[in-house]
Amino acid sequence: MAISPEIDGIVVLPIPDPPVEAGNGHLEELAPATESPAAETPVAPPRRRRPAWVVPAAIASVGLIASGTLGYFFYTTLQQRDSLHTQLVATKGTLTSTQGQLTAAQADAASRKVTADYVAVYVTDEGKILTDYENTIACSGYSACRTVAQQFATDMQAFQADRKAANVPSSLSASDSSLGDALSAAIAGDQELITGMDNGDVSKIDEGGTKVDAAMLNMAKAETALGTGLK
């Protein structure tokens, strides 16, 4: 039983915490304290065991792929090298043929040049002696005929020297030899003609003139053979 009925009716009220002074001089109420939940420890899931055949199978697969790739590259490289070798052989054959053609062309050009040089000498010198020969036939009087005969001898000797110094083409060697013989005979006949004129020996003049005529005929035959060799 209580001491007094008034005391029994008194209810005890909770006393709030005093406000905390903030840094700016104002009072702020304290937030009610809350209990932080306890941190949960993560639980690792159970590990599944890898089948024993997985690693060897993977290694075998990698090896198979690698060997297949290397084999493909090796095969491709061999094919390319075989193709290049075939092209190289064909190219060498073409080069050999081309070199042969160039050599033949050079030889032909050299032969043509030799022939052209020889013909140039022949035409130039022959033109001179033909003019001299016609002048010996047309001349009259000792002085004019003696001068023409001497010029004729000089030009024939120059022709003979040029012919011997020239590189005679093989195809013209026979006609060149005949030309040399004709020139020698004409020079000898002209010398006899000059001697006859100097000594007033008509027989020597006639004999020398006849030898010159025969030599010029042989020279014409050599020229015909020369033309045949040039075809």
Tab-separated table of C-alpha atoms in Angstrom:
chain	number	residue	atom	x	y	z
A	1	MET	CA	0.000	0.000	0.000
A	2	ALA	CA	1.387	3.406	-0.941
A	3	ILE	CA	2.175	6.055	1.466
A	4	SER	CA	-0.200	8.485	-0.166
A	5	PRO	CA	-2.752	8.198	-2.903
A	6	GLU	CA	-1.257	11.276	-4.639
A	7	ILE	CA	2.124	9.602	-4.810
A	8	ASP	CA	0.619	6.567	-6.405
A	9	GLY	CA	-0.768	8.733	-9.163
A	10	ILE	CA	2.574	10.314	-10.061
A	11	VAL	CA	4.043	9.113	-13.377
A	12	VAL	CA	7.784	9.264	-13.931
A	13	LEU	CA	8.576	11.120	-17.176
A	14	PRO	CA	11.798	10.503	-19.116
A	15	ILE	CA	14.362	13.296	-18.976
A	16	PRO	CA	15.664	14.278	-22.428
A	17	ASP	CA	19.418	14.722	-22.976
A	18	PRO	CA	20.568	18.316	-22.902
A	19	PRO	CA	21.186	19.891	-26.336
A	20	VAL	CA	24.762	19.983	-27.550
A	21	GLU	CA	26.276	23.287	-28.475
A	22	ALA	CA	27.273	23.440	-32.115
A	23	GLY	CA	30.421	25.073	-33.357
A	24	ASN	CA	28.523	28.231	-34.374
A	25	GLY	CA	27.236	28.900	-30.864
A	26	HIS	CA	23.734	27.431	-31.423
A	27	LEU	CA	22.356	24.478	-29.680
A	28	GLU	CA	21.421	21.397	-31.669
A	29	GLU	CA	19.647	18.354	-30.546
A	30	LEU	CA	21.372	15.038	-30.357
A	31	ALA	CA	20.123	12.449	-32.785
A	32	PRO	CA	18.798	9.378	-31.131
A	33	ALA	CA	21.412	6.700	-30.925
A	34	THR	CA	20.864	3.795	-33.234
A	35	GLU	CA	22.419	0.445	-33.004
A	36	SER	CA	24.574	-0.506	-36.061
A	37	PRO	CA	23.763	-3.899	-37.429
A	38	ALA	CA	26.452	-6.457	-37.043
A	39	ALA	CA	28.547	-6.987	-40.227
A	40	GLU	CA	27.778	-10.243	-41.919
A	41	THR	CA	30.739	-12.428	-42.882
A	42	PRO	CA	30.490	-13.488	-46.605
A	43	VAL	CA	30.317	-17.153	-47.128
A	44	ALA	CA	32.334	-18.479	-50.109
A	45	PRO	CA	30.424	-20.796	-52.423
A	46	PRO	CA	31.676	-24.310	-52.527
A	47	ARG	CA	34.369	-24.867	-55.293
A	48	ARG	CA	33.643	-27.343	-58.033
A	49	ARG	CA	36.443	-29.690	-58.831
A	50	ARG	CA	37.740	-29.433	-62.470
A	51	PRO	CA	37.611	-32.728	-64.288
A	52	ALA	CA	41.048	-34.279	-64.630
A	53	TRP	CA	40.818	-34.474	-68.448
A	54	VAL	CA	40.147	-30.743	-69.020
A	55	VAL	CA	43.768	-29.458	-68.843
A	56	PRO	CA	45.342	-32.179	-71.043
A	57	ALA	CA	42.522	-31.768	-73.544
A	58	ALA	CA	43.039	-28.002	-73.665
A	59	ILE	CA	46.789	-28.430	-74.131
A	60	ALA	CA	46.195	-30.968	-76.877
A	61	SER	CA	43.749	-28.615	-78.590
A	62	VAL	CA	46.231	-25.742	-78.485
A	63	GLY	CA	48.978	-28.004	-79.825
A	64	LEU	CA	46.711	-29.262	-82.590
A	65	ILE	CA	45.746	-25.736	-83.605
A	66	ALA	CA	49.362	-24.559	-83.477
A	67	SER	CA	50.636	-27.523	-85.485
A	68	GLY	CA	47.862	-27.094	-88.022
A	69	THR	CA	48.611	-23.383	-88.403
A	70	LEU	CA	52.343	-23.969	-88.749
A	71	GLY	CA	51.708	-26.749	-91.218
A	72	TYR	CA	49.503	-24.477	-93.298
A	73	PHE	CA	52.082	-21.693	-93.317
A	74	PHE	CA	54.833	-24.179	-94.148
A	75	TYR	CA	52.789	-25.594	-97.017
A	76	THR	CA	51.931	-22.113	-98.292
A	77	THR	CA	55.574	-21.048	-98.108
A	78	LEU	CA	56.668	-24.121	-100.049
A	79	GLN	CA	54.034	-23.445	-102.692
A	80	GLN	CA	55.183	-19.844	-103.018
A	81	ARG	CA	58.834	-20.876	-103.260
A	82	ASP	CA	58.007	-23.490	-105.893
A	83	SER	CA	56.105	-20.866	-107.865
A	84	LEU	CA	58.967	-18.391	-107.562
A	85	HIS	CA	61.451	-21.065	-108.593
A	86	THR	CA	59.367	-21.887	-111.661
A	87	GLN	CA	59.165	-18.210	-112.575
A	88	LEU	CA	62.901	-17.843	-112.007
A	89	VAL	CA	63.677	-20.768	-114.301
A	90	ALA	CA	61.376	-19.330	-116.970
A	91	THR	CA	62.931	-15.895	-116.544
A	92	LYS	CA	66.433	-17.328	-116.854
A	93	GLY	CA	65.393	-19.067	-120.047
A	94	THR	CA	63.998	-15.820	-121.408
A	95	LEU	CA	67.136	-13.936	-120.387
A	96	THR	CA	69.324	-16.551	-122.055
A	97	SER	CA	67.301	-16.255	-125.238
A	98	THR	CA	67.406	-12.469	-125.058
A	99	GLN	CA	71.151	-12.473	-124.466
A	100	GLY	CA	71.576	-14.742	-127.459
A	101	GLN	CA	69.513	-12.379	-129.583
A	102	LEU	CA	71.491	-9.378	-128.348
A	103	THR	CA	74.765	-11.140	-129.071
A	104	ALA	CA	73.559	-12.029	-132.549
A	105	ALA	CA	72.345	-8.469	-133.081
A	106	GLN	CA	75.667	-7.065	-131.909
A	107	ALA	CA	77.547	-9.448	-134.158
A	108	ASP	CA	75.266	-8.551	-137.040
A	109	ALA	CA	75.688	-4.834	-136.340
A	110	ALA	CA	79.456	-5.244	-136.108
A	111	SER	CA	79.467	-7.220	-139.344
A	112	ARG	CA	77.320	-4.600	-141.029
A	113	LYS	CA	79.656	-1.856	-139.831
A	114	VAL	CA	82.695	-3.715	-141.157
A	115	THR	CA	80.949	-4.167	-144.485
A	116	ALA	CA	79.829	-0.542	-144.565
A	117	ASP	CA	83.350	0.702	-143.804
A	118	TYR	CA	84.850	-1.495	-146.509
A	119	VAL	CA	82.287	-0.445	-149.094
A	120	ALA	CA	82.891	3.218	-148.228
A	121	VAL	CA	86.619	2.787	-148.906
A	122	TYR	CA	85.929	0.884	-152.114
A	123	VAL	CA	83.475	3.424	-153.515
A	124	THR	CA	85.669	6.430	-152.693
A	125	ASP	CA	88.913	5.033	-154.099
A	126	GLU	CA	87.337	3.355	-157.104
A	127	GLY	CA	85.673	6.611	-158.102
A	128	LYS	CA	89.054	8.307	-158.236
A	129	ILE	CA	90.777	5.681	-160.375
A	130	LEU	CA	87.833	5.427	-162.786
A	131	THR	CA	88.076	9.171	-163.356
A	132	ASP	CA	91.847	8.879	-163.859
A	133	TYR	CA	91.397	5.999	-166.310
A	134	GLU	CA	88.931	7.942	-168.420
A	135	ASN	CA	91.326	10.903	-168.449
A	136	THR	CA	94.201	8.730	-169.727
A	137	ILE	CA	92.017	7.659	-172.635
A	138	ALA	CA	90.815	11.184	-173.428
A	139	CYS	CA	94.150	13.016	-173.017
A	140	SER	CA	96.222	14.319	-175.944
A	141	GLY	CA	99.797	15.475	-175.864
A	142	TYR	CA	102.706	14.326	-173.799
A	143	SER	CA	102.384	16.775	-170.906
A	144	ALA	CA	98.668	16.222	-170.249
A	145	CYS	CA	98.862	12.431	-170.669
A	146	ARG	CA	101.977	12.200	-168.478
A	147	THR	CA	100.251	14.137	-165.670
A	148	VAL	CA	97.091	12.053	-165.899
A	149	ALA	CA	99.058	8.768	-165.969
A	150	GLN	CA	101.001	9.773	-162.850
A	151	GLN	CA	97.825	10.735	-160.993
A	152	PHE	CA	96.335	7.419	-162.064
A	153	ALA	CA	99.281	5.532	-160.541
A	154	THR	CA	99.130	7.560	-157.306
A	155	ASP	CA	95.403	6.943	-156.802
A	156	MET	CA	95.697	3.210	-157.543
A	157	GLN	CA	98.518	2.840	-155.014
A	158	ALA	CA	96.404	4.663	-152.407
A	159	PHE	CA	93.469	2.352	-153.197
A	160	GLN	CA	95.692	-0.681	-152.742
A	161	ALA	CA	96.977	0.612	-149.387
A	162	ASP	CA	93.461	1.409	-148.141
A	163	ARG	CA	92.229	-2.019	-149.192
A	164	LYS	CA	95.022	-3.786	-147.314
A	165	ALA	CA	94.422	-1.682	-144.195
A	166	ALA	CA	90.665	-2.252	-144.270
A	167	ASN	CA	88.905	-4.947	-142.248
A	168	VAL	CA	87.555	-7.046	-145.090
A	169	PRO	CA	84.271	-8.899	-144.410
A	170	SER	CA	84.590	-12.651	-144.782
A	171	SER	CA	81.830	-12.707	-147.386
A	172	LEU	CA	83.837	-10.293	-149.558
A	173	SER	CA	87.293	-11.810	-149.148
A	174	ALA	CA	87.279	-13.503	-152.579
A	175	SER	CA	86.202	-10.386	-154.470
A	176	ASP	CA	88.676	-8.293	-152.459
A	177	SER	CA	91.493	-10.626	-153.449
A	178	SER	CA	90.500	-10.302	-157.112
A	179	LEU	CA	90.386	-6.531	-156.693
A	180	GLY	CA	93.911	-6.552	-155.258
A	181	ASP	CA	95.223	-8.556	-158.208
A	182	ALA	CA	93.530	-6.204	-160.690
A	183	LEU	CA	94.985	-3.142	-158.965
A	184	SER	CA	98.486	-4.616	-158.994
A	185	ALA	CA	98.199	-5.376	-162.713
A	186	ALA	CA	96.840	-1.888	-163.463
A	187	ILE	CA	99.652	-0.222	-161.489
A	188	ALA	CA	102.259	-2.269	-163.372
A	189	GLY	CA	100.672	-1.446	-166.751
A	190	ASP	CA	100.470	2.273	-165.903
A	191	GLN	CA	104.139	2.324	-164.862
A	192	GLU	CA	105.070	0.777	-168.209
A	193	LEU	CA	102.916	3.405	-169.952
A	194	ILE	CA	104.724	6.220	-168.117
A	195	THR	CA	108.128	4.723	-168.950
A	196	GLY	CA	107.156	4.524	-172.626
A	197	MET	CA	106.033	8.167	-172.635
A	198	ASP	CA	109.217	9.319	-170.878
A	199	ASN	CA	111.419	7.427	-173.363
A	200	GLY	CA	109.280	8.029	-176.429
A	201	ASP	CA	108.845	4.264	-176.773
A	202	VAL	CA	105.579	3.742	-178.612
A	203	SER	CA	105.616	-0.045	-178.150
A	204	LYS	CA	105.850	0.322	-174.379
A	205	ILE	CA	103.107	2.924	-174.449
A	206	ASP	CA	100.855	0.510	-176.352
A	207	GLU	CA	101.846	-2.469	-174.215
A	208	GLY	CA	101.353	-0.535	-170.989
A	209	GLY	CA	98.000	0.802	-172.164
A	210	THR	CA	96.842	-2.729	-173.074
A	211	LYS	CA	97.771	-4.039	-169.613
A	212	VAL	CA	95.880	-1.185	-167.979
A	213	ASP	CA	92.768	-1.941	-170.059
A	214	ALA	CA	92.874	-5.649	-169.108
A	215	ALA	CA	93.392	-4.793	-165.430
A	216	MET	CA	90.434	-2.411	-165.448
A	217	LEU	CA	88.291	-5.166	-166.967
A	218	ASN	CA	89.315	-7.522	-164.153
A	219	MET	CA	88.549	-4.767	-161.675
A	220	ALA	CA	85.037	-4.518	-163.117
A	221	LYS	CA	84.618	-8.289	-162.644
A	222	ALA	CA	85.778	-7.978	-159.027
A	223	GLU	CA	83.220	-5.220	-158.524
A	224	THR	CA	80.492	-7.506	-159.871
A	225	ALA	CA	81.530	-10.235	-157.415
A	226	LEU	CA	81.584	-7.635	-154.658
A	227	GLY	CA	78.009	-6.634	-155.436
A	228	THR	CA	76.929	-10.286	-155.289
A	229	GLY	CA	78.589	-10.694	-151.886
A	230	LEU	CA	76.740	-7.656	-150.532
A	231	LYS	CA	73.289	-9.106	-151.299
